[in-house]
PDB file of C-alpha atoms and ligand atoms in Angstrom:
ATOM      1  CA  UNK A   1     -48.353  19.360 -27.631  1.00 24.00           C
ATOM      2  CA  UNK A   2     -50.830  17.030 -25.867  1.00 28.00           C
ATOM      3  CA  UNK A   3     -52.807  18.869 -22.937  1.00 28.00           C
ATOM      4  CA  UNK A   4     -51.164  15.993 -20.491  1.00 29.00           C
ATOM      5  CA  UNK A   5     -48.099  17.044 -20.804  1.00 31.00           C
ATOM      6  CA  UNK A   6     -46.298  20.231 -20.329  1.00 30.00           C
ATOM      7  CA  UNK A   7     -43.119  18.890 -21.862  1.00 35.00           C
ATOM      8  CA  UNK A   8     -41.985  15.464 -22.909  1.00 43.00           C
ATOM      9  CA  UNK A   9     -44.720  13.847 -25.820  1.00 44.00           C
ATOM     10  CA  UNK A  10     -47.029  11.735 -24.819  1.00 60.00           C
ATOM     11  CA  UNK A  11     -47.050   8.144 -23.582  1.00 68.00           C
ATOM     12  CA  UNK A  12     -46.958   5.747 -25.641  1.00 80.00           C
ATOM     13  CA  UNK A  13     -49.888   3.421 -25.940  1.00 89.00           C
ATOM     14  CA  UNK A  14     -48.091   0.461 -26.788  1.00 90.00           C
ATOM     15  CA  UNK A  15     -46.218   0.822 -23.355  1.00 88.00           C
ATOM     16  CA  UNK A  16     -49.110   1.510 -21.626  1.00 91.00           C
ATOM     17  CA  UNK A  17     -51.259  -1.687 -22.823  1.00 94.00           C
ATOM     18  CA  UNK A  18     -47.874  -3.990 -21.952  1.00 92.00           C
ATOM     19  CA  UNK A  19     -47.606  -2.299 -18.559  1.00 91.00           C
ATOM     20  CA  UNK A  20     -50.738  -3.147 -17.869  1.00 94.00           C
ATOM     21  CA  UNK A  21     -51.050  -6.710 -19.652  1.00 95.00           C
ATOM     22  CA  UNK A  22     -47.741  -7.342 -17.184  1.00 93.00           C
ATOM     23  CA  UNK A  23     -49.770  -6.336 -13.912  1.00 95.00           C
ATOM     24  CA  UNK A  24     -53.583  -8.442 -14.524  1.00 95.00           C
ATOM     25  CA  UNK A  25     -52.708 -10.903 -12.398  1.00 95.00           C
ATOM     26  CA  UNK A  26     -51.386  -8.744  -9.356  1.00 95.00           C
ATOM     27  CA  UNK A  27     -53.687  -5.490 -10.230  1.00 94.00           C
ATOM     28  CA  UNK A  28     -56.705  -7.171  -7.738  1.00 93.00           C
ATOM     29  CA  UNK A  29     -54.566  -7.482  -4.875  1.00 93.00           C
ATOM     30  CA  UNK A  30     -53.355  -3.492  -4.574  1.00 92.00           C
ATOM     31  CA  UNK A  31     -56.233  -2.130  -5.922  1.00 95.00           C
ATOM     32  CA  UNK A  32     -58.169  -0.710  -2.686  1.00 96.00           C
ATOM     33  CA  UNK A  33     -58.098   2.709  -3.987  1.00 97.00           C
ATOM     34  CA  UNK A  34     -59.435   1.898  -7.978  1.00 97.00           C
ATOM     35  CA  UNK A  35     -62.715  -0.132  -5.868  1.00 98.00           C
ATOM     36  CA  UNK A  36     -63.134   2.754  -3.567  1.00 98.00           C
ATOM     37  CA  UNK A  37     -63.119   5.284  -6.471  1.00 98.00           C
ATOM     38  CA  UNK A  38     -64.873   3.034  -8.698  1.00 98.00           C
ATOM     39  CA  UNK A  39     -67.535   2.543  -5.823  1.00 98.00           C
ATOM     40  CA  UNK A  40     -67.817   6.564  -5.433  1.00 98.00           C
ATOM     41  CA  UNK A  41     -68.566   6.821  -9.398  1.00 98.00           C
ATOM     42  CA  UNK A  42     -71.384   4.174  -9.456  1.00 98.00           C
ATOM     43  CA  UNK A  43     -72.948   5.715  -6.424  1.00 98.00           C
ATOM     44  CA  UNK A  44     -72.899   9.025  -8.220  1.00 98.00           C
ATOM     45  CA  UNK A  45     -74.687   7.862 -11.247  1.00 98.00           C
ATOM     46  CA  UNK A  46     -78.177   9.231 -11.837  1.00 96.00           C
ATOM     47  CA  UNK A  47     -80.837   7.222  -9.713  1.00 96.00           C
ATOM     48  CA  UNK A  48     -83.351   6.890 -12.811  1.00 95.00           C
ATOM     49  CA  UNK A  49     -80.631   5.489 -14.908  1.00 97.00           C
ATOM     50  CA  UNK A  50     -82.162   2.606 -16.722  1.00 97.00           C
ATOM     51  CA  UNK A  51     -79.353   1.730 -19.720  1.00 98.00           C
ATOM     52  CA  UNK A  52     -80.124  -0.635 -22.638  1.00 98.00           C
ATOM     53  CA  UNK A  53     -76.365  -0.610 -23.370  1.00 98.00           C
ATOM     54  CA  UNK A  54     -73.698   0.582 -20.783  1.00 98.00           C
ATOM     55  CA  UNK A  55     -69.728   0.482 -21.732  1.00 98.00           C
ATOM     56  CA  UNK A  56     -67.086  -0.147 -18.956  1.00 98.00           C
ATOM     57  CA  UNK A  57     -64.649   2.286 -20.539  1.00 98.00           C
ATOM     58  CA  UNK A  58     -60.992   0.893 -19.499  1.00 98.00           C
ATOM     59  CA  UNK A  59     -62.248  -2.011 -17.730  1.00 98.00           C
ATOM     60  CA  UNK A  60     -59.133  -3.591 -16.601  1.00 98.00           C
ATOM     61  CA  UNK A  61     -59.936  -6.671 -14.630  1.00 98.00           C
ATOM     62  CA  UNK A  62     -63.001  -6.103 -14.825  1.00 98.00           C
ATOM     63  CA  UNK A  63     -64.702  -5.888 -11.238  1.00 98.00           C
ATOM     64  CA  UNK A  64     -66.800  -2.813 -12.385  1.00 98.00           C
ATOM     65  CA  UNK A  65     -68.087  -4.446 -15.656  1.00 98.00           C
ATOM     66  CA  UNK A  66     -69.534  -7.198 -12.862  1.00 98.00           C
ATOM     67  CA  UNK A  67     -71.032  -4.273 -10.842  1.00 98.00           C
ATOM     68  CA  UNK A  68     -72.650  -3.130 -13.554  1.00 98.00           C
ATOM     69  CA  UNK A  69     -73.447  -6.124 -14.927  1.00 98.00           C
ATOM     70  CA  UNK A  70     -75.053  -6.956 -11.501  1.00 98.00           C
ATOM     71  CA  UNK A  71     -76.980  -3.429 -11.184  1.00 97.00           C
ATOM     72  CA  UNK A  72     -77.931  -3.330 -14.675  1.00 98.00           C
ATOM     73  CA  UNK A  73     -78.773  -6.764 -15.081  1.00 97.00           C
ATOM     74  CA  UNK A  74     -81.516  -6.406 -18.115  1.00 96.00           C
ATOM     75  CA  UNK A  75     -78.967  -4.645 -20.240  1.00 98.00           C
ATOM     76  CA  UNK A  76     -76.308  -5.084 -22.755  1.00 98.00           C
ATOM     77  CA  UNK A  77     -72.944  -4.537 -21.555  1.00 98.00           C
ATOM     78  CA  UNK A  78     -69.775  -4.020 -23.346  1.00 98.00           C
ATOM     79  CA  UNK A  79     -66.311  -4.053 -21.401  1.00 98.00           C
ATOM     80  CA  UNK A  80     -63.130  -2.117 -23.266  1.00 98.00           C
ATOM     81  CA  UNK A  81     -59.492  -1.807 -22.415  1.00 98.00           C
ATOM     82  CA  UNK A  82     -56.587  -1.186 -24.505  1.00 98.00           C
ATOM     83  CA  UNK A  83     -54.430  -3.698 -22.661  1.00 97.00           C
ATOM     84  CA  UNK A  84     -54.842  -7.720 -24.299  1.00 97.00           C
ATOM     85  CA  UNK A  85     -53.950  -9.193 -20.743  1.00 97.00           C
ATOM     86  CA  UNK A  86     -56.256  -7.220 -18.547  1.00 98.00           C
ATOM     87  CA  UNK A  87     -59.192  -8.575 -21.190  1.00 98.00           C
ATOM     88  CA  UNK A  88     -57.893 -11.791 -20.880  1.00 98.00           C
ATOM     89  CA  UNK A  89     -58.489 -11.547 -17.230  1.00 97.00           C
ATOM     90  CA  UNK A  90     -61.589 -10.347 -17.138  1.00 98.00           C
ATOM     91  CA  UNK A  91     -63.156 -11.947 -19.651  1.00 98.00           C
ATOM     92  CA  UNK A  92     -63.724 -15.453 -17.704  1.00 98.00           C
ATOM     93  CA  UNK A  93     -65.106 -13.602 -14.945  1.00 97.00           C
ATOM     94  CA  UNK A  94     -68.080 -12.426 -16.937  1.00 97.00           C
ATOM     95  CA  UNK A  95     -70.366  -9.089 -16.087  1.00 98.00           C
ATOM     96  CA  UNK A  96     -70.681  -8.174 -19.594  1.00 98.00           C
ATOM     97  CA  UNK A  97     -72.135  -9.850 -22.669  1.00 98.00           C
ATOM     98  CA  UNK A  98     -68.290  -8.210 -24.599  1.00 98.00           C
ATOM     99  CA  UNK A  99     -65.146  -7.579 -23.989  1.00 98.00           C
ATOM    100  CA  UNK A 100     -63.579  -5.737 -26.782  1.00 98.00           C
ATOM    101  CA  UNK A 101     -59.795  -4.346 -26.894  1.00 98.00           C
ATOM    102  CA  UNK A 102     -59.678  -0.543 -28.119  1.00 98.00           C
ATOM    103  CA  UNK A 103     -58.519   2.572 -27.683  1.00 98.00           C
ATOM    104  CA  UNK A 104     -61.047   5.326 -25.648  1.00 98.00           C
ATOM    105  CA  UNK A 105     -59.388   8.437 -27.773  1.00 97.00           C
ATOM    106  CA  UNK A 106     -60.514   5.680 -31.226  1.00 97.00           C
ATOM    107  CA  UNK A 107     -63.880   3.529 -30.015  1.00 98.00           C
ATOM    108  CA  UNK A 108     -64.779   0.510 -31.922  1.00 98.00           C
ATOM    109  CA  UNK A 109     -67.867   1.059 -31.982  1.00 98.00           C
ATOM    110  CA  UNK A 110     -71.280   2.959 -34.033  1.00 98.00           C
ATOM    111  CA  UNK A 111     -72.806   6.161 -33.220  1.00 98.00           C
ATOM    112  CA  UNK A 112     -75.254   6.373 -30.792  1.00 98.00           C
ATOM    113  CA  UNK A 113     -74.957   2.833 -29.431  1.00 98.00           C
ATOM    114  CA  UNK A 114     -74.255   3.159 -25.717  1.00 98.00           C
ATOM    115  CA  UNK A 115     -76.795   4.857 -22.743  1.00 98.00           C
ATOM    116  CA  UNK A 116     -73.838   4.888 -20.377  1.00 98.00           C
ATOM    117  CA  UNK A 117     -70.428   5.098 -20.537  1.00 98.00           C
ATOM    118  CA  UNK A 118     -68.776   4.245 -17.115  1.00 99.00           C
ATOM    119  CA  UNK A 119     -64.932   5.011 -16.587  1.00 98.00           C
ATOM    120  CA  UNK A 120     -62.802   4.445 -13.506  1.00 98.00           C
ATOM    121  CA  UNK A 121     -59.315   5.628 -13.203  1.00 97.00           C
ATOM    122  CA  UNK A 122     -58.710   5.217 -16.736  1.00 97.00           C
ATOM    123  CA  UNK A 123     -58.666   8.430 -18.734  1.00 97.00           C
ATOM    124  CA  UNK A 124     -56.091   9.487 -17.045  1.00 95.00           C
ATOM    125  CA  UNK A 125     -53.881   7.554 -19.329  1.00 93.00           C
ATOM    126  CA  UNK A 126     -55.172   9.519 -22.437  1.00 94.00           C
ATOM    127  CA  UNK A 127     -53.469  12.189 -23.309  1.00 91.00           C
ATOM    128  CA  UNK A 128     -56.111  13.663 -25.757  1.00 95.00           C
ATOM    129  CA  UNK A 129     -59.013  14.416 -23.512  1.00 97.00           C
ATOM    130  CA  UNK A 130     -60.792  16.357 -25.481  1.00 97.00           C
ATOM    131  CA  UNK A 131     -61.095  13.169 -27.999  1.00 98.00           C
ATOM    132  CA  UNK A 132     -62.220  10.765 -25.513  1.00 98.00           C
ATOM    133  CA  UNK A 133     -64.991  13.836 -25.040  1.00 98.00           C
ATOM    134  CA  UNK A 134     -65.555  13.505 -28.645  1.00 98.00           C
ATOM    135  CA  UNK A 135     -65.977  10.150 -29.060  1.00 98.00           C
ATOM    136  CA  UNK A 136     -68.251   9.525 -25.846  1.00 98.00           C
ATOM    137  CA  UNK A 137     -70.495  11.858 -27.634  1.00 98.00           C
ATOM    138  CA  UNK A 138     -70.553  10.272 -30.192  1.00 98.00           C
ATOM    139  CA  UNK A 139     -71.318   6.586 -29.396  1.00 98.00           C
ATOM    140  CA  UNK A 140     -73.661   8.042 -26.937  1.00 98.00           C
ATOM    141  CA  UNK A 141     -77.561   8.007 -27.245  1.00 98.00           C
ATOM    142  CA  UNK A 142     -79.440  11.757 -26.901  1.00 98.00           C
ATOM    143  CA  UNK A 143     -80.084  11.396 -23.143  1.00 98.00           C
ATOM    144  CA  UNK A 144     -76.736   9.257 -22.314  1.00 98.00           C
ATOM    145  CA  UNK A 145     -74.599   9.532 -19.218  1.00 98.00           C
ATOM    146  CA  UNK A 146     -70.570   9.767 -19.707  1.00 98.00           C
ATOM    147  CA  UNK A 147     -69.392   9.052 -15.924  1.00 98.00           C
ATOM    148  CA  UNK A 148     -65.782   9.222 -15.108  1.00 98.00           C
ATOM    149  CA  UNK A 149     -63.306   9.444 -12.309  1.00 98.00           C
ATOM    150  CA  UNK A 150     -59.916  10.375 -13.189  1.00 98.00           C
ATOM    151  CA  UNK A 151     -56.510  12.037 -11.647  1.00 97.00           C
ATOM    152  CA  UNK A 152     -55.860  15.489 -12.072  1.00 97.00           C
ATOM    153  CA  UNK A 153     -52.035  17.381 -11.054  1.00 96.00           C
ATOM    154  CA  UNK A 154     -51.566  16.641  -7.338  1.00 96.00           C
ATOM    155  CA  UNK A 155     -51.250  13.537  -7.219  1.00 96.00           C
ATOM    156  CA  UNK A 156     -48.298  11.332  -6.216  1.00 94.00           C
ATOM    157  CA  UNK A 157     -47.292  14.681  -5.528  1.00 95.00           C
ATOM    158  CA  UNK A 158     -45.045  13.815  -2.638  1.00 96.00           C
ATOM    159  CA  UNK A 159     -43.209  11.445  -4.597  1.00 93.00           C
ATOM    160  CA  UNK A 160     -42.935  13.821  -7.823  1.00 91.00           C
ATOM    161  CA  UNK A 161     -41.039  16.379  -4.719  1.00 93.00           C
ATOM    162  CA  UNK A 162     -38.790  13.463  -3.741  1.00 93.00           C
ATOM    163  CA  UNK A 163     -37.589  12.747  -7.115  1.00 89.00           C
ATOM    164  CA  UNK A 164     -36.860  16.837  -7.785  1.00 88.00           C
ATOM    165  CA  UNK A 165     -34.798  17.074  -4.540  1.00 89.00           C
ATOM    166  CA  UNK A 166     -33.177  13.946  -5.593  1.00 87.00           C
ATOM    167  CA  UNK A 167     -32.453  14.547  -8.965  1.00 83.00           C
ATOM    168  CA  UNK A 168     -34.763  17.443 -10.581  1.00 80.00           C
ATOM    169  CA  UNK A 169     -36.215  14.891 -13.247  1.00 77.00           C
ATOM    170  CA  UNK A 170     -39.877  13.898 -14.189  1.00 72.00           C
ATOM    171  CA  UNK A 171     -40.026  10.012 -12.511  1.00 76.00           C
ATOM    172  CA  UNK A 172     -44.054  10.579 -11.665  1.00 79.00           C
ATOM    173  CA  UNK A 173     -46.629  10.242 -14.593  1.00 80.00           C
ATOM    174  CA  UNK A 174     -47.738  13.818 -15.309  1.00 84.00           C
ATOM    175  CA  UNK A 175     -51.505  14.755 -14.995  1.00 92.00           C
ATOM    176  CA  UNK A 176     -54.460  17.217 -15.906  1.00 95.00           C
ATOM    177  CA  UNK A 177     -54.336  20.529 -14.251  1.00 97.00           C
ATOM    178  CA  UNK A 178     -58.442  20.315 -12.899  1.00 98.00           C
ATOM    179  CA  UNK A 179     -58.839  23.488 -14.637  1.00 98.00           C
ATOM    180  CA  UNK A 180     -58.209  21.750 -17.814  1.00 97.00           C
ATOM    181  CA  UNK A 181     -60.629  19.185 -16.731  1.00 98.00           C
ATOM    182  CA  UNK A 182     -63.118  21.869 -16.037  1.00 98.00           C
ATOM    183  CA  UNK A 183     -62.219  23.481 -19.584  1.00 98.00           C
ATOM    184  CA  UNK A 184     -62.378  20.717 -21.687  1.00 98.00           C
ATOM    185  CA  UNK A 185     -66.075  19.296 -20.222  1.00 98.00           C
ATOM    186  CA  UNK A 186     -67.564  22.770 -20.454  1.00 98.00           C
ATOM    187  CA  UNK A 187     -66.125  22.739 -24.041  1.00 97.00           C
ATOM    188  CA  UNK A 188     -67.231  19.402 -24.688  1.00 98.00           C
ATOM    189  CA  UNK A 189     -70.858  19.628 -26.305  1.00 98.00           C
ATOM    190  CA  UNK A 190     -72.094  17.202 -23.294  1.00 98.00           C
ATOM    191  CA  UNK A 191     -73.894  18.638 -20.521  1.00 98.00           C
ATOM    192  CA  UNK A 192     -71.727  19.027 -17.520  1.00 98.00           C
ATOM    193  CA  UNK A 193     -73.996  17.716 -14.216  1.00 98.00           C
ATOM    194  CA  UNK A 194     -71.323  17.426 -12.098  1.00 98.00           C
ATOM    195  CA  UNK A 195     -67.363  17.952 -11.475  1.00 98.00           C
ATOM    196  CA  UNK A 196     -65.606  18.116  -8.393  1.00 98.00           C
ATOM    197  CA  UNK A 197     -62.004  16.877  -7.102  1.00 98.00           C
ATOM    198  CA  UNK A 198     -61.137  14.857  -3.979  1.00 98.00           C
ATOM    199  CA  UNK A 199     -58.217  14.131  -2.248  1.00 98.00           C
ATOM    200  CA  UNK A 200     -57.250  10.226  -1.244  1.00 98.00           C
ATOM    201  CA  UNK A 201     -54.195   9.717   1.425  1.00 98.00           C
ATOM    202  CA  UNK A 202     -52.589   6.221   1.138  1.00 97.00           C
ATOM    203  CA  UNK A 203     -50.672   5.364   3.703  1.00 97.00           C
ATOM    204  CA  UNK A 204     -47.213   3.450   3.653  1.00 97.00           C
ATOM    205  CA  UNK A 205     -44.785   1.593   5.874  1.00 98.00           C
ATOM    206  CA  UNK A 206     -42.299   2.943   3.567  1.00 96.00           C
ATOM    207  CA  UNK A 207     -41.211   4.027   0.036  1.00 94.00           C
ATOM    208  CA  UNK A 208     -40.508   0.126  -0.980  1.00 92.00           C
ATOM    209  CA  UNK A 209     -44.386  -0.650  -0.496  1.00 94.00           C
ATOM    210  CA  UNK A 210     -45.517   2.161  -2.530  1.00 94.00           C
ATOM    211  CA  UNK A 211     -42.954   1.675  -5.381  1.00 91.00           C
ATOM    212  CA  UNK A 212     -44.636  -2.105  -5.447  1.00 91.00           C
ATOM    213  CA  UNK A 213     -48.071  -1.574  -5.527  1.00 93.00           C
ATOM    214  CA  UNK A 214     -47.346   1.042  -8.372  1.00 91.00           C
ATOM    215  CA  UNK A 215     -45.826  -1.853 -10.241  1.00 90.00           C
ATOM    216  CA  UNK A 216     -48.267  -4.123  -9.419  1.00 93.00           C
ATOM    217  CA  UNK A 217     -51.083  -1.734 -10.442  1.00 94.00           C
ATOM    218  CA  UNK A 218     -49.283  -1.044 -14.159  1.00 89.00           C
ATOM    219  CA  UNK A 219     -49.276   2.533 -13.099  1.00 83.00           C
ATOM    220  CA  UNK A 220     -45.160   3.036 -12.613  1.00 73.00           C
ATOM    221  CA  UNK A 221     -43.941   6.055 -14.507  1.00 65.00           C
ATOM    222  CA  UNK A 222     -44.250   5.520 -18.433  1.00 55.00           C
ATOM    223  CA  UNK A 223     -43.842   9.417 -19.171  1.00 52.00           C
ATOM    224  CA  UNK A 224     -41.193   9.457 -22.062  1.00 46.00           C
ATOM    225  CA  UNK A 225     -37.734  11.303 -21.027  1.00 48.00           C
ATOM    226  CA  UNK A 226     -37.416   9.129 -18.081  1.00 55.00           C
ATOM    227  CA  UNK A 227     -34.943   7.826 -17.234  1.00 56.00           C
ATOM    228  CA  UNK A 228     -33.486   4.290 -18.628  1.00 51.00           C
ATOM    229  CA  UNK A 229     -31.500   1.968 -16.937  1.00 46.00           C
ATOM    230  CA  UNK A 230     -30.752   0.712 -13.050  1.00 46.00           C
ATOM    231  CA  UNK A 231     -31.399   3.187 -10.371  1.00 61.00           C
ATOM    232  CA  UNK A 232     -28.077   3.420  -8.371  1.00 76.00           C
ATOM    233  CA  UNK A 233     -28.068   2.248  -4.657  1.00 80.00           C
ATOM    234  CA  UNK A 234     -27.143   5.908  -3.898  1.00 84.00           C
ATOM    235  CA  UNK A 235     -30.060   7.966  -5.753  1.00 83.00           C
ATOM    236  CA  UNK A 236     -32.634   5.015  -4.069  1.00 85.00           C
ATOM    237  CA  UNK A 237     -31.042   6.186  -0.419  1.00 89.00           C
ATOM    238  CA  UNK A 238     -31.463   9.877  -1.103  1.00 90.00           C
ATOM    239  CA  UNK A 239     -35.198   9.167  -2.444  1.00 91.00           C
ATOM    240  CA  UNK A 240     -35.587   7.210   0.633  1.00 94.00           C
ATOM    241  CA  UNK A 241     -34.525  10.361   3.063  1.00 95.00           C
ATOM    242  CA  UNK A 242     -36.155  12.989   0.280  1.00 95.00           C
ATOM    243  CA  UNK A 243     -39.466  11.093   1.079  1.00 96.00           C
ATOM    244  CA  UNK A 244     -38.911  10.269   4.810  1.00 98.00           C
ATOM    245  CA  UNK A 245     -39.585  14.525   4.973  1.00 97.00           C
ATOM    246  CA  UNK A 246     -43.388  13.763   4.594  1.00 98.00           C
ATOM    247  CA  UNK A 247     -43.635  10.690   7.119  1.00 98.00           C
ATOM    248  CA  UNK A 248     -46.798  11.129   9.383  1.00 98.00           C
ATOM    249  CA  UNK A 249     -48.140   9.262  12.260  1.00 98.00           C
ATOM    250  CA  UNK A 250     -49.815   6.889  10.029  1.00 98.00           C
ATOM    251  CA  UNK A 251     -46.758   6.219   7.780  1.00 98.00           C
ATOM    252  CA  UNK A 252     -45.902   7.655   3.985  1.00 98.00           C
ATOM    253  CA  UNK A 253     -48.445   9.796   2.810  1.00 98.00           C
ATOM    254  CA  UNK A 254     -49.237   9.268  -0.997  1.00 97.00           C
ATOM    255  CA  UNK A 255     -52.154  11.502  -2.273  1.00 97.00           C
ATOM    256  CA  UNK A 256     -54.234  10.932  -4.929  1.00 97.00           C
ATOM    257  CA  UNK A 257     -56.496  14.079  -6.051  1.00 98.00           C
ATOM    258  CA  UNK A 258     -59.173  12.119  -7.905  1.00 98.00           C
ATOM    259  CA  UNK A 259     -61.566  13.567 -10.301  1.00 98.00           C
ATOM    260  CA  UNK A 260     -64.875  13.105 -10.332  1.00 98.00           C
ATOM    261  CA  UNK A 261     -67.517  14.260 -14.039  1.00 98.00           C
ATOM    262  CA  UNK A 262     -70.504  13.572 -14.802  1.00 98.00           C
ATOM    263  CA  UNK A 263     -71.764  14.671 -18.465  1.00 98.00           C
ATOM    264  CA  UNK A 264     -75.117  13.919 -20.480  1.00 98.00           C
ATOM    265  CA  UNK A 265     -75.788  13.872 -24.064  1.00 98.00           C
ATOM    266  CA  UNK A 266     -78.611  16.339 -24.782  1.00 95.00           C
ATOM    267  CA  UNK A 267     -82.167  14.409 -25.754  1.00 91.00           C
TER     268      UNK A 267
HETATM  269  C1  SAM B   1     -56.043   1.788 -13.174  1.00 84.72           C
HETATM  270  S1  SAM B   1     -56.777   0.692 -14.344  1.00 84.72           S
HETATM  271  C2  SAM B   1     -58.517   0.832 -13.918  1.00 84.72           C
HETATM  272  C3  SAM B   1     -59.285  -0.401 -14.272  1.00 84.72           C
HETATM  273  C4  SAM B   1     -60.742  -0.445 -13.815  1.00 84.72           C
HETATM  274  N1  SAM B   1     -61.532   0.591 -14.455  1.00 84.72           N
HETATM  275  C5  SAM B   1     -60.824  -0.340 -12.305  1.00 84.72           C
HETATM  276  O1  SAM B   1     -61.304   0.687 -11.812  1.00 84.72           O
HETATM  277  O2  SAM B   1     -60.410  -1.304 -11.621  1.00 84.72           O
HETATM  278  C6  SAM B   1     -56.682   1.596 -15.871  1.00 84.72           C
HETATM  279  C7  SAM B   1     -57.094   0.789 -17.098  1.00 84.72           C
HETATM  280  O3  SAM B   1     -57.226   1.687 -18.206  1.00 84.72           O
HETATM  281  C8  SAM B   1     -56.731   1.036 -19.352  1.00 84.72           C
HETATM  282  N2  SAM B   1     -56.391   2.055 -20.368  1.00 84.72           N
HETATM  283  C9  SAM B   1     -55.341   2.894 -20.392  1.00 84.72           C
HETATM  284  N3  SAM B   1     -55.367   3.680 -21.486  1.00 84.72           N
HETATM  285  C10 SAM B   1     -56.476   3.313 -22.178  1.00 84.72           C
HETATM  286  C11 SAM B   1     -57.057   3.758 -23.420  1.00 84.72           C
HETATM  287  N4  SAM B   1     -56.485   4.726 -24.153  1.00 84.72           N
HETATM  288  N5  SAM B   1     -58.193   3.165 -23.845  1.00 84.72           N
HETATM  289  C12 SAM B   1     -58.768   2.163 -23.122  1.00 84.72           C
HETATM  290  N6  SAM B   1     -58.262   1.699 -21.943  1.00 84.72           N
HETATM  291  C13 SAM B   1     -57.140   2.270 -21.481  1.00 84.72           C
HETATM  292  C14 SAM B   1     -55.534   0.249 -18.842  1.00 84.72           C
HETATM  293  O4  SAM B   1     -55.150  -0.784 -19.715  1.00 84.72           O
HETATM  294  C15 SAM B   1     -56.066  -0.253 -17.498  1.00 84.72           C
HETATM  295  O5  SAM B   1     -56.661  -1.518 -17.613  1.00 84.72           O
END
């Protein structure tokens, strides 16, 4: 059994990639939270960081491959997702000299290649954490910088609640316990610099908007043991009240605990 999951397999990557081939085109317009996040990662990377070859691990659309392609202008940069239409995207947009489809648990590429590996709400999508671990050091360079923000249990918790009053069944991806996050970096052969969690409130005028951006993110629940078919008009309505139980001044709450790690590849 995967460490993601406490019951249930894992998700499968197939599913994942089309999810979020399907949302490239809409991901940019909902994605406030992934630049925010994304922003707080770069800003936490080492000050004398000068790579020769930095890896946008996940890359999606690509916005962060262009911030590191501006901030890290004399290097070589290499942009990776597992999902066909996000590359497509991005690729036009430019940042990075590659942009290579793979898998982060399986990288395409040779040993100690990479002085950077740069990550942004991606990992959380790989069940096997302790490979993508293994495989960042790897491809890393003695002195290289892993850098990754992730989610960790907690999050979408509100709307994991509403589902269980509703019906009792898993509708919510499931996510790391931050214990195992802790675990699995001190366990990792990479020196740990840096690992803390952070709570991010979204706010929404109600359930419908948050369902949507989820879509239009690729993020809606993949977990297998969902469940199939149309949601009846009924089980929507008691969602809808299940939910309205957290509704604060500023609207729906959804919270996002978001993970922060920095490791570094021993010279
Ligand atoms: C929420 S998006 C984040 C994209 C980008 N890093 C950002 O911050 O805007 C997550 C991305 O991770 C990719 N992804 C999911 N599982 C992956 C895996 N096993 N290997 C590589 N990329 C993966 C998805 O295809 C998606 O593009």
């Amino acid at each position: 059994m995967s460490e993601l999951f406490q019951a249930g397999g894992l998700p499968d990557k197939r599913q994942v990639a089309a999810s979020f081939s399907r949302a490239a085109d809409s991901y940019d317009s909902v994605a406030a939270l992934q630049r925010k996040v994304g922003g707080e990662l770069l800003a936490r990377l080492p000050a004398s960081l000068a790579p020769r070859r930095w890896l946008d691990l996940g890359c999606g659309t690509g916005y962060f491959s262009r911030a590191l392609g501006q901030r890290f202008a004399a290097a070589d940069g290499v942009a990776l997702d597992i999902a066909e239409g996000m590359l497509r995207h991005a690729r036009p947009l430019g940042g990075a000299q590659q942009f290579i489809a793979g898998d982060a648990e399986r990288l395409p590429l040779r040993s100690a290649s990479c002085d950077l590996l740069f990550s942004s709400l991606a990992l959380q999508w790989c069940a096997d954490f302790s490979a993508v671990l293994g495989e960042a050091r790897r491809v890393l360079r003695p002195g290289g910088v892993l850098a990754f923000s992730s989610l960790c249990v907690g999050t979408l918790q509100e709307l994991r609640d509403s589902w269980q009053a509703v019906d009792g069944l898993v509708h919510v991806n499931r996510f790391r316990h931050f214990d195992d996050y802790q675990r699995l970096c001190a366990t990792s052969g990479l020196q740990l610099l840096a690992l803390e969690r952070q709570a991010e409130v979204l706010h929404f005028p109600d359930l419908r908007s948050l369902t949507h951006e989820l879509k239009a993110l690729g993020a809606h629940n993949l977990n297998p043991g969902r469940p199939g078919g149309l949601t009846g008009r009924a089980r929507i309505l008691a969602l809808v009240e299940a939910y309205e139980r957290f509704r604060q001044p500023l609207g729906l709450p959804a919270t996002y605990q978001v993970v922060y790690g920095i490791l570094r590849k021993e010279k």
